[in-house]
Amino acid sequence: MSHPRSYRLSFVLISVALCLAVVLNISSGSVSIPFSATLSGLLGKPLEVPSWEYILWDYRVPKALTALLVGGGLSLSGLLMQTLFRNPLAGPFVLGISSGASLGAALLLMGASFVSSFASLSFVGDVSLAIAASLGSFLVLAVVLIVAQRIRDTMALLIIGLMFGSITSALVSVLAYFTSAESLQRFIFWSFGSVGNLSSQQLSLLTGIVILGVLLCVLSIKALNAFLLGEHYAKSLGVSLKKSRLVIIIAAGLLAGGITAFAGPIVFIGLAVPHLTRQIFDTMEHRILVPAVFLYGAILMLLCDTLAQLPNSVNVLPINAITSLVGAPVVIWLLVRKRKMIF
Amino acid sequence: MENVEKHILSTKELTIGYGSKVVAEHINFSLETGTLCGIVGANGIGKSTLLRTLGGFQPKLGGSIYLKSKALENHSPSEMAQKLSVVLTEPPASKNLTVQELIALGRQPYTNWLGSLSSMDKDHIDQSINAFLLNDLRNAKCHELSDGQLQRVLIARAMAQDTPLILLDEPTTHLDLYHKVQILKLLQQLAHQNQKTILFTTHEIDLAIQLCDKTLILDGIDNPFGAPCELIEQHHFERLFPSEMIQFDAKTGTFKVNK
């Protein structure tokens, strides 16, 4: 297979597109900064207006980096789930993994005041939020995987995922009923989803989680390819099923859970990007797909965030509204074109 | 033990089944290099269970299975992958794979951690593609193939895995007579020319009698094993099915419907 060579041009193009998306994302925002000023600022030159410097380096660049990590990481998590579940419609949101992360976050953000009114919100640190959301997503992922062992039916699995989503959101609303107004507000804002407003500490933690997830994913590439034949064939090729499955689940859970902890439950990116990527990279080979899906997801998330900014306006749309508008039609398109259901 | 060494695969008083439910017992046979062997028997007698047990997908209930002189259960997953390959009745999970991609997956036991193909791996892949007449379909997606073509691809993948032993579960189901014969002929060629030991389950008893070097009859009693002509002489095929509806004709090696 001479795939690595034949997709080289596509990789060059998609990398250029990513750079453009980053610059575009950074140059737009509620305060109008000229494009040329943004570019020279990015190249390290001092800017005419001191406040621009602050906006650029303390807000927009971290936000673009967050969007890049969130988009790439969620998409990769979607790819892992689609291969693991042999299901083209699997993704962190559809399978209820994001809901699991929400439940983890809700228990932490609201449960603290539910258990004891003395507990102060400052007690809830960044690390514990990431851990709680990741644990929530691992929990749901593990349950879905156990169910998937028994039920091979694509649709049944998806409906079960939706049911998990309902159960977790029901639990969240019970929590919300008993919690204090402040913690409820904090949870609601979190659940809108946002890639801005991450402290540098949070951003470095997110970066660490995504790098770890990507690393585990790269280590699983060979096993992921074997899983394309089905589990029995993978076993006959010498893949250690339990170990590989565990590594893939940890990678998918870390990516989905960690990202959801900091950026909120962002919908559809994880599901849609692997399919959109295959429109350019028409292969199932994970050595190609893993980097391609990450890059494509990063680009899409940066563009969605740029749109959400409503250029030169103070209004910011919830990022989930934009990703739904992009992602939902992809799902409909997949269902209509049955052939493409073959993943 | 000397006797065991000579054979690629041998079983002794093997009992197979699920949990406490015994499906078949007293299975004794051994296969030498370059043998094509068919497993025949009525529905539900345990053909697939036997194949899955030999392939290491489910534990045996009793007796022993040896690959060369080493017990099957003492093989690590990667050792197994270099000794036996399988073709199962289940289709590949992703039908979006191209023929070449799918066959290339057969080289996994030999590739590095990332699965990069060496020039030797590519040679094996090309040989398999040519042996199973798939050159024109190289870049076709699996969902575009007919049943017969897909079956050839799956067997070519097993050939690319380059193991001394290949197990196939009902490789000829869903195929018309022409393609059944084509598949079995290709298997015979693979066994004799490439010195592979091939064991497959089938319902095509007449074809198995004509093409196989050895046959294992699962009859639920003593499971006779031997060359098809010997088994015919010993009247073993006649016991395969209740005789009121069909009868075995020893001269032609086929079953005939009682008029």
XYZ file of C-alpha atoms in Angstrom:
602
model
C 0.000 0.000 0.000
C 1.519 3.276 -1.063
C -1.054 5.326 0.811
C 1.324 7.533 2.796
C 2.678 8.897 -0.487
C -0.609 9.324 -2.311
C -2.146 11.381 0.510
C 0.879 13.641 0.948
C -0.658 16.478 -1.068
C -3.886 16.274 0.915
C -1.906 16.500 4.146
C -0.047 19.570 2.900
C -3.323 21.225 1.914
C -5.076 20.380 5.160
C -2.119 21.694 7.176
C -2.163 24.972 5.237
C -5.928 25.147 5.837
C -5.316 24.681 9.568
C -2.832 27.592 9.643
C -5.339 29.780 7.793
C -8.119 28.763 10.180
C -5.941 29.650 13.179
C -5.101 33.080 11.780
C -8.720 33.708 10.778
C -9.905 32.676 14.237
C -7.393 34.938 15.978
C -8.055 37.924 13.749
C -11.782 37.988 14.454
C -13.494 38.884 17.690
C -15.611 41.483 19.449
C -12.824 44.084 19.259
C -11.854 44.855 15.696
C -8.133 44.477 15.210
C -6.890 44.922 11.609
C -5.817 41.703 9.942
C -2.338 43.103 9.217
C -1.918 44.061 12.872
C -2.924 40.559 13.965
C -0.423 39.012 11.584
C 2.476 41.204 12.666
C 1.465 40.646 16.291
C 1.580 36.882 15.753
C 5.006 37.263 14.171
C 6.243 38.813 17.391
C 6.236 42.522 16.496
C 4.904 44.996 19.072
C 1.402 46.339 18.309
C 0.391 50.038 18.051
C -2.377 49.754 20.628
C -1.210 48.178 23.912
C -4.664 46.717 24.685
C -4.527 44.785 21.405
C -1.424 43.050 22.644
C -3.314 41.936 25.713
C -6.377 40.801 23.735
C -4.217 38.910 21.268
C -1.914 37.059 23.615
C -4.051 36.641 26.713
C -7.375 35.903 25.114
C -7.423 35.082 21.400
C -4.331 32.894 21.080
C -5.253 30.693 24.072
C -8.819 30.495 22.722
C -7.605 29.398 19.271
C -5.320 26.832 20.864
C -8.233 25.535 22.959
C -10.473 25.295 19.885
C -7.737 23.408 18.037
C -7.270 20.897 20.874
C -11.000 20.511 21.502
C -11.872 19.964 17.819
C -8.993 17.603 17.141
C -9.410 15.660 20.375
C -13.184 15.209 20.118
C -12.907 14.092 16.496
C -10.234 11.561 17.367
C -12.397 10.286 20.204
C -15.244 9.876 17.683
C -12.994 7.935 15.297
C -11.915 5.606 18.115
C -15.514 4.921 19.109
C -16.655 4.318 15.532
C -13.948 1.718 15.001
C -14.327 0.133 18.435
C -18.112 -0.188 18.170
C -18.007 -0.957 14.415
C -20.664 1.705 14.189
C -20.586 4.692 11.817
C -22.892 6.710 14.056
C -20.904 6.313 17.248
C -19.448 9.422 18.814
C -18.877 10.950 22.234
C -22.213 12.735 22.211
C -24.441 10.109 20.572
C -23.278 7.283 22.819
C -23.954 9.320 25.939
C -20.251 9.722 26.783
C -20.564 13.503 26.903
C -23.635 13.079 29.116
C -21.527 10.934 31.412
C -18.970 13.726 31.563
C -21.797 16.180 32.285
C -22.989 14.013 35.127
C -19.480 13.881 36.557
C -19.144 17.654 36.277
C -22.645 18.225 37.701
C -21.970 15.985 40.680
C -18.844 17.973 41.387
C -20.175 21.472 40.675
C -23.590 21.018 42.253
C -23.215 17.910 44.368
C -20.815 19.694 46.682
C -23.515 22.090 47.837
C -26.062 19.268 47.737
C -24.103 17.252 50.246
C -23.049 20.103 52.445
C -23.977 23.750 52.290
C -20.644 24.605 53.871
C -18.666 23.462 50.898
C -17.416 26.477 49.034
C -17.174 26.583 45.264
C -13.518 27.487 45.303
C -12.999 23.995 46.641
C -13.796 22.757 43.148
C -10.447 22.896 41.358
C -9.605 22.451 37.693
C -7.994 19.093 38.230
C -10.938 17.689 40.127
C -13.329 18.930 37.420
C -11.275 17.147 34.758
C -11.120 13.983 36.842
C -14.863 14.034 37.613
C -15.840 14.543 33.969
C -13.390 11.884 32.753
C -14.658 9.405 35.351
C -18.244 10.130 34.264
C -17.371 9.476 30.635
C -15.408 6.305 31.461
C -18.383 5.005 33.412
C -20.847 5.489 30.562
C -18.318 4.233 27.995
C -17.755 1.045 29.996
C -21.501 0.412 30.370
C -22.114 1.069 26.657
C -19.284 -1.298 25.771
C -20.763 -4.064 27.939
C -24.147 -3.545 26.284
C -22.485 -3.498 22.853
C -21.023 -6.959 23.523
C -24.554 -8.314 23.760
C -26.288 -6.186 21.172
C -24.739 -6.059 17.722
C -27.554 -4.007 16.244
C -26.354 -0.541 15.202
C -29.633 1.227 15.880
C -30.296 -0.446 19.234
C -26.903 0.659 20.484
C -27.538 4.247 19.473
C -30.928 4.279 21.153
C -29.339 2.870 24.310
C -26.790 5.684 24.121
C -29.607 8.209 23.875
C -31.318 6.583 26.878
C -28.118 6.953 28.889
C -28.139 10.585 27.875
C -31.694 10.906 29.193
C -30.878 9.168 32.454
C -27.862 11.367 33.112
C -29.726 14.552 32.229
C -32.548 13.460 34.556
C -30.018 12.979 37.353
C -28.545 16.359 36.521
C -31.968 18.037 36.786
C -32.593 16.351 40.149
C -29.274 17.736 41.323
C -30.165 21.123 39.885
C -33.415 21.169 41.840
C -31.650 20.866 45.185
C -28.593 22.936 44.494
C -27.834 26.584 45.210
C -28.394 29.236 42.589
C -24.704 30.037 42.157
C -23.566 26.477 41.522
C -26.511 25.903 39.204
C -25.528 28.998 37.245
C -21.956 27.789 37.051
C -23.118 24.430 35.703
C -25.478 26.002 33.145
C -22.720 28.224 31.744
C -20.420 25.210 31.561
C -23.063 23.206 29.690
C -23.388 25.848 26.936
C -19.916 24.914 25.803
C -17.146 27.400 25.242
C -13.549 27.374 24.165
C -12.752 30.806 25.609
C -12.043 31.803 29.204
C -9.605 29.034 30.031
C -6.923 30.078 32.488
C -3.368 29.313 31.423
C -3.326 26.599 34.069
C -6.490 25.019 32.660
C -5.137 25.272 29.132
C -1.903 23.508 30.025
C -3.865 20.767 31.767
C -6.111 20.374 28.685
C -3.035 20.251 26.454
C -1.550 17.532 28.626
C -4.741 15.447 28.507
C -5.079 15.767 24.724
C -1.404 14.870 24.166
C -1.817 11.796 26.383
C -5.008 10.793 24.525
C -3.376 11.254 21.121
C -0.344 9.253 22.253
C -2.500 6.303 23.369
C -4.407 6.583 20.112
C -1.207 6.430 18.032
C -0.082 3.378 20.023
C -3.406 1.699 19.147
C -3.216 2.317 15.392
C -2.286 -1.255 14.498
C -4.996 -2.726 16.737
C -7.563 -0.255 15.351
C -6.799 -1.475 11.834
C -7.230 -5.094 12.961
C -10.573 -4.225 14.584
C -11.826 -3.233 11.117
C -12.067 -6.960 10.370
C -14.041 -7.694 13.552
C -12.916 -8.964 16.923
C -12.445 -12.622 15.981
C -10.223 -11.744 13.050
C -8.326 -9.238 15.202
C -7.672 -11.989 17.722
C -6.480 -14.355 14.997
C -4.015 -11.654 13.897
C -2.436 -11.730 17.342
C -4.131 -8.638 18.788
C -4.621 -8.911 22.535
C -8.307 -7.977 22.611
C -8.667 -7.030 26.269
C -5.543 -4.890 26.384
C -6.174 -3.083 23.094
C -9.817 -2.461 23.919
C -8.822 -1.023 27.300
C -6.212 1.320 25.799
C -8.682 2.519 23.152
C -11.376 3.125 25.780
C -8.964 5.030 28.008
C -7.858 7.161 25.056
C -11.447 7.880 23.956
C -12.601 8.532 27.537
C -9.640 10.810 28.327
C -10.181 12.850 25.176
C -13.969 13.108 25.475
C -14.007 13.497 29.250
C -11.068 15.870 29.576
C -12.263 18.106 26.780
C -15.842 18.131 28.025
C -14.606 19.112 31.484
C -13.039 22.337 30.188
C -15.074 23.196 27.108
C -18.475 21.820 28.095
C -20.439 19.167 26.194
C -19.740 20.088 22.556
C -22.033 18.183 20.226
C -21.642 16.499 16.828
C -17.947 17.266 16.191
C -16.852 13.797 17.309
C -19.478 12.069 15.198
C -19.305 14.138 12.026
C -15.590 14.803 11.502
C -14.441 11.200 10.815
C -17.023 10.991 8.015
C -16.175 14.405 6.602
C -12.501 13.441 6.688
C -13.172 10.305 4.651
C -14.545 12.483 1.894
C -10.953 13.678 1.342
C -8.972 10.739 2.692
C -10.896 7.823 1.223
C -9.287 5.091 3.296
C -9.854 3.079 6.458
C -6.146 2.951 7.266
C -5.760 4.499 10.725
C -2.170 5.580 10.049
C -3.742 8.083 7.632
C -7.023 8.679 9.446
C -5.667 9.479 12.922
C -3.651 12.552 11.884
C -6.158 13.559 9.191
C -9.149 13.416 11.551
C -7.292 15.436 14.195
C -6.360 18.165 11.698
C -9.836 18.263 10.118
C -11.524 18.434 13.529
C -9.231 21.255 14.614
C -10.040 23.236 11.448
C -13.795 22.704 11.804
C -13.798 23.716 15.460
C -11.772 26.867 14.722
C -14.223 27.809 11.967
C -17.244 27.097 14.182
C -15.722 29.269 16.901
C -14.993 32.033 14.394
C -18.655 31.959 13.330
C -19.821 31.938 16.949
C -17.843 35.133 17.543
C -20.095 37.057 15.127
C -17.221 39.174 13.758
C -17.018 42.733 15.109
C -20.008 42.254 17.386
C -20.080 41.934 21.156
C -22.506 39.031 20.919
C -21.160 35.485 21.147
C -23.369 32.586 20.083
C -23.230 29.364 22.092
C -20.698 27.147 20.284
C -23.090 24.184 20.504
C -25.601 25.965 18.276
C -22.984 26.246 15.524
C -21.633 22.704 15.823
C -25.201 21.334 15.720
C -25.942 23.302 12.572
C -22.862 21.764 10.968
C -23.117 18.278 12.495
C -26.812 17.406 12.390
C -27.085 17.613 8.578
C -24.100 15.249 8.341
C -25.977 12.654 10.399
C -29.092 13.052 8.246
C -26.977 12.735 5.108
C -25.410 9.551 6.505
C -28.791 8.013 7.244
C -30.223 8.919 3.840
C -27.241 7.516 1.952
C -27.458 4.016 3.424
C -24.344 2.858 1.599
C -22.252 5.213 3.659
C -23.547 3.531 6.812
C -20.905 0.951 6.053
C -18.099 2.523 7.947
C 5.501 -38.090 20.585
C 7.371 -38.675 17.299
C 4.091 -39.204 15.599
C 2.825 -35.849 16.859
C 5.946 -33.990 15.624
C 5.322 -34.956 12.009
C 1.859 -33.456 11.984
C 0.911 -29.788 11.780
C -2.328 -30.272 13.704
C -3.471 -33.217 15.756
C -6.190 -33.849 18.305
C -6.560 -36.638 20.833
C -9.900 -37.560 22.411
C -10.988 -33.950 21.929
C -14.285 -32.889 23.527
C -15.864 -29.635 22.381
C -18.889 -27.624 23.480
C -20.060 -24.622 25.450
C -19.652 -24.481 29.228
C -21.081 -27.741 30.539
C -22.870 -28.615 27.270
C -20.870 -31.171 25.275
C -21.450 -30.790 21.523
C -19.102 -33.515 20.251
C -16.523 -35.857 21.760
C -13.998 -38.522 20.724
C -12.515 -36.378 17.974
C -9.192 -37.857 16.844
C -7.337 -36.803 13.735
C -3.978 -35.503 12.582
C -2.999 -33.558 9.484
C 0.306 -33.534 7.634
C 1.751 -30.615 5.698
C 0.070 -29.921 2.370
C -3.217 -31.673 3.179
C -6.658 -30.410 2.199
C -9.182 -31.736 4.709
C -12.932 -31.239 4.798
C -15.107 -31.615 7.887
C -18.590 -32.885 7.038
C -21.591 -33.693 9.181
C -25.237 -32.860 9.732
C -26.396 -29.434 10.940
C -25.765 -28.880 14.657
C -23.318 -31.768 14.975
C -20.509 -29.373 15.949
C -18.552 -28.567 12.763
C -18.315 -24.839 13.490
C -17.768 -25.457 17.201
C -14.824 -27.705 16.314
C -13.347 -25.081 14.004
C -13.779 -22.328 16.590
C -12.121 -24.530 19.213
C -9.189 -25.333 16.920
C -8.862 -21.620 16.116
C -8.593 -20.765 19.811
C -11.836 -18.752 19.906
C -13.405 -20.971 22.551
C -11.886 -23.353 25.096
C -11.976 -27.108 24.571
C -13.816 -29.166 27.171
C -11.426 -32.114 27.217
C -8.703 -33.999 25.366
C -5.812 -32.270 23.621
C -4.999 -30.185 20.556
C -1.421 -29.931 19.285
C 0.059 -27.505 16.774
C 3.238 -29.339 15.755
C 4.395 -30.621 19.139
C 3.087 -27.754 21.273
C -0.336 -27.743 22.921
C -2.672 -25.119 21.421
C -3.370 -23.449 24.766
C 0.347 -22.865 25.379
C 0.641 -20.518 22.401
C 0.764 -16.746 22.960
C -1.597 -14.719 20.735
C 1.284 -13.630 18.494
C 2.661 -17.188 18.192
C -0.814 -18.386 17.223
C -1.088 -15.651 14.607
C 2.037 -16.976 12.875
C 0.876 -20.593 12.983
C -2.785 -20.514 12.035
C -5.039 -18.170 10.114
C -8.817 -18.273 9.844
C -11.644 -17.502 7.432
C -14.887 -17.124 9.364
C -18.526 -17.020 8.312
C -18.914 -13.490 9.680
C -18.201 -10.728 7.142
C -15.448 -8.196 7.903
C -16.722 -5.493 10.282
C -15.810 -2.702 7.891
C -16.861 -3.223 4.297
C -15.326 0.095 3.376
C -11.878 -1.518 3.253
C -10.410 -2.015 -0.195
C -9.415 -5.511 -1.297
C -5.752 -4.631 -1.000
C -6.151 -3.010 2.436
C -8.005 -6.067 3.728
C -5.434 -8.532 2.404
C -2.611 -6.348 3.769
C -4.095 -6.761 7.275
C -3.049 -10.408 6.999
C 0.560 -9.237 7.411
C -0.084 -7.773 10.887
C 1.668 -10.599 12.775
C 4.912 -9.645 10.996
C 4.786 -5.845 10.903
C 6.162 -3.315 13.421
C 4.113 -1.458 16.080
C 2.682 0.922 13.488
C 1.902 -1.793 10.939
C 4.288 -0.522 8.221
C 4.661 -2.973 5.343
C 8.140 -4.123 4.314
C 8.930 -5.130 0.733
C 8.607 -8.768 1.802
C 5.133 -8.049 3.172
C 4.212 -6.418 -0.136
C 5.473 -9.484 -2.033
C 3.248 -11.747 0.058
C 0.263 -9.469 -0.564
C 0.879 -9.442 -4.317
C 1.252 -13.230 -4.415
C -2.055 -13.693 -2.579
C -3.819 -11.212 -4.853
C -2.541 -13.021 -7.934
C -3.221 -16.526 -6.602
C -6.867 -15.653 -5.985
C -7.342 -13.794 -9.296
C -8.014 -10.456 -7.605
C -5.677 -8.192 -9.556
C -8.500 -6.278 -11.245
C -10.307 -5.818 -7.926
C -7.265 -4.531 -5.977
C -8.778 -1.122 -5.265
C -12.445 -2.157 -5.093
C -14.241 -1.649 -1.767
C -15.507 -4.803 -0.070
C -19.149 -3.703 -0.269
C -18.851 -3.626 -4.054
C -17.887 -7.306 -4.276
C -20.076 -10.353 -4.922
C -20.192 -13.113 -2.290
C -17.781 -15.241 -4.297
C -15.318 -12.399 -4.742
C -15.457 -11.460 -1.050
C -14.804 -15.076 -0.089
C -11.751 -15.119 -2.358
C -10.517 -11.899 -0.719
C -10.914 -13.377 2.765
C -9.031 -16.523 1.785
C -6.328 -14.435 0.103
C -5.968 -12.535 3.390
C -5.452 -15.837 5.224
C -2.862 -16.820 2.596
C -1.053 -13.500 3.079
C -0.836 -14.296 6.792
C 1.506 -17.096 5.614
C 0.704 -19.654 8.305
C 1.300 -23.395 7.919
C -2.341 -24.031 8.909
C -5.507 -22.369 7.566
C -8.968 -22.981 9.047
C -12.100 -22.057 7.104
C -15.686 -22.147 8.324
C -18.074 -23.004 5.491
C -16.145 -21.196 2.751
C -18.648 -22.249 0.073
C -22.014 -21.257 1.561
C -24.122 -18.749 -0.384
C -22.187 -19.542 -3.568
C -23.427 -21.114 -6.777
C -21.974 -24.438 -7.936
C -19.398 -22.828 -10.228
C -18.037 -20.582 -7.466
C -18.129 -23.409 -4.911
C -15.889 -25.455 -7.173
C -13.697 -22.436 -7.906
C -13.086 -21.793 -4.190
C -12.381 -25.450 -3.413
C -10.057 -25.763 -6.421
C -8.128 -22.701 -5.250
C -7.883 -24.198 -1.764
C -6.604 -27.468 -3.220
C -4.019 -25.565 -5.237
C -2.960 -23.593 -2.138
C -2.576 -26.811 -0.135
C -0.612 -28.722 -2.753
C 1.502 -25.985 -4.372
C 2.212 -23.827 -1.308
C 2.333 -26.755 1.129
C -0.377 -25.349 3.410
C -2.500 -27.527 5.634
C -6.103 -26.510 5.099
C -9.047 -27.596 7.185
C -12.567 -26.466 6.290
C -16.145 -27.282 7.208
C -18.618 -27.867 4.408
C -22.011 -29.204 3.427
C -20.789 -30.061 -0.099
C -20.055 -33.697 0.645
C -19.798 -34.744 -3.003
C -17.320 -31.958 -3.773
C -15.348 -32.714 -0.618
C -15.072 -36.369 -1.632
C -13.747 -35.379 -5.054
C -11.271 -32.699 -3.975
C -10.109 -33.406 -0.409
C -7.095 -35.484 0.581
C -8.665 -36.286 3.934
C -12.161 -36.074 5.381
C -13.329 -35.892 8.973
C -16.900 -37.098 9.382
C -18.630 -35.803 12.487
C -21.331 -38.399 13.126
C -21.784 -38.000 16.879
C -20.330 -41.460 17.575
C -16.688 -42.132 16.732
C -16.087 -39.398 14.111
C -14.192 -41.377 11.431
C -11.227 -39.694 9.731
C -9.339 -40.739 6.624
C -9.030 -40.482 2.854
C -12.498 -40.123 1.261
C -12.218 -43.392 -0.720
C -11.335 -45.347 2.424
C -14.279 -43.834 4.255
C -16.577 -44.785 1.363
C -15.332 -48.381 1.451
C -15.948 -48.530 5.175
C -19.540 -47.275 4.598
C -19.095 -44.254 6.852
C -20.913 -41.764 4.625
C -24.045 -43.919 4.706
C -24.403 -43.308 8.430
C -24.234 -39.534 8.008
C -27.962 -38.958 7.561
C -31.069 -41.054 8.400
C -31.504 -43.325 5.372
C -35.251 -43.034 4.771
C -34.953 -39.948 2.576
C -31.475 -39.949 1.048
C -29.025 -42.705 0.358
C -25.316 -42.636 -0.356
C -24.166 -44.113 -3.631
C -20.672 -45.502 -3.107
C -19.955 -45.776 -6.853
C -20.484 -42.102 -7.679
C -19.687 -40.684 -4.270
C -22.942 -38.722 -4.133
C -26.201 -38.759 -2.215
C -29.410 -39.713 -4.013
C -32.973 -38.965 -3.034
C -35.094 -42.061 -2.361
C -37.912 -42.081 -4.897
